[in-house]
Short mmCIF file of C-alpha atoms in Angstrom, two decimals:
data_model
loop_
_atom_site.label_atom_id
_atom_site.label_comp_id
_atom_site.label_asym_id
_atom_site.label_seq_id
_atom_site.Cartn_x
_atom_site.Cartn_y
_atom_site.Cartn_z
CA MET O 1 0.00 0.00 0.00
CA LYS O 2 1.32 3.41 -0.98
CA ILE O 3 0.83 6.11 1.62
CA GLU O 4 0.51 9.66 0.31
CA LEU O 5 1.80 12.30 2.72
CA GLU O 6 0.49 15.84 2.58
CA LYS O 7 3.30 18.21 1.64
CA VAL O 8 3.37 20.99 4.23
CA LYS O 9 6.27 23.28 5.14
CA PRO O 10 7.25 23.06 8.82
CA MET O 11 6.18 26.65 9.50
CA ASP O 12 2.77 25.93 7.95
CA ILE O 13 1.88 22.79 9.90
CA GLU O 14 -0.12 24.57 12.61
CA LYS O 15 -1.91 26.74 10.06
CA ARG O 16 -2.83 23.65 8.03
CA SER O 17 -4.01 21.87 11.20
CA PHE O 18 -6.40 24.72 11.98
CA GLU O 19 -7.69 24.66 8.40
CA ILE O 20 -8.52 20.97 8.82
CA ILE O 21 -10.15 21.60 12.20
CA THR O 22 -12.30 24.40 10.77
CA GLN O 23 -13.30 22.22 7.84
CA GLU O 24 -14.20 19.21 9.97
CA LEU O 25 -16.13 21.31 12.50
CA GLY O 26 -18.36 22.25 9.61
CA ASP O 27 -21.53 23.89 10.83
CA THR O 28 -21.01 22.95 14.51
CA PRO O 29 -22.38 26.01 16.33
CA LEU O 30 -19.73 27.81 18.41
CA ILE O 31 -20.33 30.77 20.69
CA PRO O 32 -18.92 33.92 19.05
CA GLY O 33 -15.61 34.84 20.69
CA THR O 34 -14.87 31.30 21.87
CA GLU O 35 -13.87 29.81 18.51
CA LEU O 36 -10.10 30.00 19.01
CA ILE O 37 -10.32 28.38 22.43
CA VAL O 38 -12.40 25.50 21.10
CA LYS O 39 -10.14 25.01 18.08
CA ARG O 40 -7.00 25.07 20.20
CA CYS O 41 -8.45 22.41 22.50
CA ILE O 42 -9.19 20.26 19.46
CA HIS O 43 -5.71 20.97 18.09
CA THR O 44 -4.16 19.88 21.39
CA SER O 45 -6.20 16.68 21.73
CA ALA O 46 -7.41 15.79 18.20
CA ASP O 47 -10.79 15.36 19.92
CA PHE O 48 -13.71 17.10 18.23
CA ASP O 49 -15.94 16.52 21.26
CA TYR O 50 -14.58 19.82 22.57
CA GLY O 51 -16.64 21.50 19.89
CA LYS O 52 -19.71 20.47 21.90
CA ASN O 53 -18.67 19.90 25.52
CA LEU O 54 -16.89 23.20 26.26
CA CYS O 55 -19.24 25.45 28.21
CA PHE O 56 -18.67 29.18 28.76
CA SER O 57 -20.39 31.42 31.28
CA LYS O 58 -21.60 34.76 29.94
CA ASP O 59 -18.68 37.01 28.94
CA ALA O 60 -16.19 34.58 30.51
CA VAL O 61 -13.65 35.07 27.72
CA SER O 62 -13.71 38.87 27.70
CA LYS O 63 -13.62 39.01 31.51
CA ALA O 64 -10.66 36.62 31.65
CA MET O 65 -8.75 38.54 28.99
CA GLU O 66 -9.30 41.79 30.85
CA ALA O 67 -8.10 40.20 34.10
CA LEU O 68 -4.97 38.88 32.40
CA LYS O 69 -4.23 42.31 30.96
CA GLU O 70 -4.48 43.66 34.50
CA GLY O 71 -1.87 41.20 35.79
CA ALA O 72 -3.98 38.28 36.97
CA CYS O 73 -2.00 35.19 37.99
CA ILE O 74 -2.86 31.58 37.17
CA VAL O 75 -3.10 28.77 39.72
CA THR O 76 -2.94 25.20 38.40
CA ASP O 77 -3.36 21.82 40.04
CA THR O 78 -0.47 20.08 38.25
CA GLN O 79 3.13 20.83 37.39
CA MET O 80 2.32 19.62 33.88
CA ALA O 81 -0.24 22.37 33.37
CA LYS O 82 2.16 24.91 34.86
CA ALA O 83 4.87 23.78 32.43
CA GLY O 84 2.50 24.06 29.48
CA ILE O 85 1.36 27.63 30.10
CA ASN O 86 3.23 30.28 28.13
CA LYS O 87 4.83 32.09 31.05
CA ARG O 88 6.60 34.61 28.83
CA ALA O 89 3.28 35.74 27.35
CA LEU O 90 1.74 35.90 30.83
CA ALA O 91 4.67 37.88 32.23
CA ARG O 92 4.14 40.60 29.63
CA TYR O 93 1.09 41.62 31.65
CA GLY O 94 2.67 41.08 35.07
CA GLY O 95 1.21 37.64 35.78
CA GLU O 96 2.78 34.48 37.17
CA VAL O 97 1.82 30.80 37.31
CA TYR O 98 1.52 28.98 40.64
CA CYS O 99 1.25 25.30 41.46
CA PHE O 100 1.42 24.39 45.14
CA MET O 101 0.99 20.63 44.76
CA SER O 102 4.66 19.83 45.47
CA ASP O 103 5.05 22.22 48.38
CA GLU O 104 6.13 20.53 51.62
CA ASP O 105 3.63 22.44 53.75
CA VAL O 106 0.81 21.39 51.43
CA ALA O 107 1.83 17.73 51.61
CA ARG O 108 2.13 17.89 55.39
CA GLU O 109 -1.24 19.58 55.91
CA ALA O 110 -2.99 17.21 53.51
CA LYS O 111 -1.64 14.21 55.43
CA GLU O 112 -2.63 15.70 58.79
CA LYS O 113 -6.16 16.47 57.62
CA GLY O 114 -6.60 13.27 55.64
CA THR O 115 -7.45 15.21 52.50
CA THR O 116 -5.90 15.74 49.08
CA ARG O 117 -3.04 18.04 48.20
CA ALA O 118 -5.29 19.63 45.61
CA THR O 119 -7.74 20.66 48.33
CA VAL O 120 -5.01 22.20 50.48
CA SER O 121 -3.51 23.88 47.41
CA MET O 122 -6.75 25.76 46.86
CA ASP O 123 -6.71 26.93 50.49
CA LYS O 124 -3.16 28.19 50.01
CA ALA O 125 -4.12 29.96 46.79
CA ALA O 126 -6.98 31.69 48.57
CA LEU O 127 -4.42 33.49 50.73
CA LEU O 128 -2.78 35.15 47.71
CA ASP O 129 -3.57 38.84 47.49
CA LYS O 130 -3.85 38.79 43.70
CA LYS O 131 -6.37 38.50 40.92
CA LEU O 132 -6.52 34.77 40.19
CA ILE O 133 -7.49 32.48 37.36
CA PHE O 134 -7.69 28.79 38.28
CA ALA O 135 -6.79 26.21 35.64
CA ILE O 136 -7.81 22.79 36.98
CA GLY O 137 -7.07 19.86 34.67
CA ASN O 138 -6.61 16.91 36.99
CA ALA O 139 -8.17 17.10 40.46
CA PRO O 140 -11.94 17.29 40.94
CA THR O 141 -11.27 17.83 44.66
CA ALA O 142 -9.67 21.16 43.70
CA LEU O 143 -12.90 22.22 41.99
CA VAL O 144 -15.01 21.08 44.95
CA ARG O 145 -12.84 23.06 47.35
CA LEU O 146 -12.94 26.10 45.07
CA TYR O 147 -16.74 25.90 45.09
CA GLU O 148 -16.74 25.83 48.91
CA LEU O 149 -14.33 28.77 49.14
CA ILE O 150 -16.44 30.78 46.68
CA GLN O 151 -19.62 30.02 48.61
CA ASP O 152 -17.91 31.10 51.84
CA LYS O 153 -16.78 34.32 50.10
CA LYS O 154 -13.15 33.53 50.85
CA ILE O 155 -12.18 33.83 47.21
CA SER O 156 -13.59 35.40 44.06
CA PRO O 157 -11.76 34.04 40.99
CA GLU O 158 -11.58 36.03 37.77
CA LEU O 159 -12.13 32.70 35.97
CA VAL O 160 -12.27 29.01 36.78
CA ILE O 161 -11.14 26.67 34.02
CA GLY O 162 -12.69 23.38 35.09
CA VAL O 163 -11.39 20.58 32.89
CA PRO O 164 -10.29 17.70 35.14
CA VAL O 165 -10.20 14.34 33.40
CA GLY O 166 -11.34 11.06 34.91
CA PHE O 167 -14.21 9.21 36.53
CA VAL O 168 -14.62 9.81 40.28
CA ASN O 169 -16.55 13.03 41.00
CA VAL O 170 -15.23 14.61 37.79
CA VAL O 171 -18.63 15.30 36.23
CA GLN O 172 -20.13 16.43 39.54
CA SER O 173 -17.29 18.84 40.38
CA LYS O 174 -17.64 20.54 37.01
CA GLU O 175 -21.37 20.97 37.49
CA LEU O 176 -20.71 22.54 40.91
CA ILE O 177 -18.43 25.18 39.39
CA MET O 178 -21.09 25.99 36.82
CA GLU O 179 -23.38 26.88 39.73
CA ALA O 180 -20.80 28.91 41.66
CA ASP O 181 -21.64 32.35 40.22
CA VAL O 182 -18.12 33.00 38.89
CA PRO O 183 -16.87 33.17 35.29
CA TYR O 184 -16.06 29.67 34.06
CA ILE O 185 -14.90 27.61 31.12
CA VAL O 186 -15.83 23.98 31.76
CA ALA O 187 -15.46 20.82 29.71
CA ARG O 188 -18.64 19.01 30.64
CA GLY O 189 -18.35 15.28 31.10
CA ARG O 190 -15.28 13.15 31.77
CA LYS O 191 -12.85 14.64 29.27
CA GLY O 192 -10.15 17.21 29.96
CA GLY O 193 -6.64 17.12 31.33
CA SER O 194 -3.67 19.28 32.25
CA ASN O 195 -2.87 19.83 28.58
CA ILE O 196 -6.37 21.20 27.99
CA ALA O 197 -6.14 23.47 31.04
CA ALA O 198 -2.85 24.92 29.78
CA CYS O 199 -4.20 25.14 26.24
CA ILE O 200 -7.15 27.30 27.33
CA CYS O 201 -4.84 29.64 29.27
CA ASN O 202 -2.59 30.01 26.23
CA ALA O 203 -5.53 30.60 23.91
CA LEU O 204 -6.66 33.50 26.11
CA LEU O 205 -3.16 34.98 26.10
CA TYR O 206 -2.80 34.62 22.32
CA MET O 207 -6.18 36.26 21.79
CA ILE O 208 -4.97 39.28 23.79
CA ASP O 209 -1.75 39.41 21.72
CA ASP O 210 -3.74 39.19 18.47
CA LYS O 211 -5.82 42.19 19.48
CA ARG O 212 -2.69 44.19 20.27
CA GLU O 213 -1.26 43.71 16.78
#
């Protein structure tokens, strides 16, 4: 069998990928202003389900972009998500990325309380005197704790990206965040991951850069 490879210059691979994504999405309805985020999630995962399962609260994208421009920082629940976020782009606006999962005090407190590091990490993040965007791609317990902190008025995130992947309490934790009265971008259902969390952060940053040009 002869396999025909598409001839694409290295610098044009991403552009060609997005052309294919746009073509295959066809007439899938996307919320105006969210298209790049959806397409980048598909580009990252090769999973077209993100064209249907990504949910956005009203004005979530514009509110998040404004917060980033004002120096909002990003808190993640994995080192992988932290590594994947474009920190140079974020730093242009004065922001930083935090992940407390490996901190010794977080590990110690989680063990003492018999809870998860993700839960304690959210408590630690709540003490930061900064505008915060949460990018959760792994731990549903982080989303549950965020919901509790929001309800107790101990934190008011600029955006919660709720895209943990898995089976136990994943679906439920996402639904909680969608009821928390804060801006959100949530991947409904079981799909998600640290790569998707980072991807959404980067998409927001690139959208700001595009508007500057």
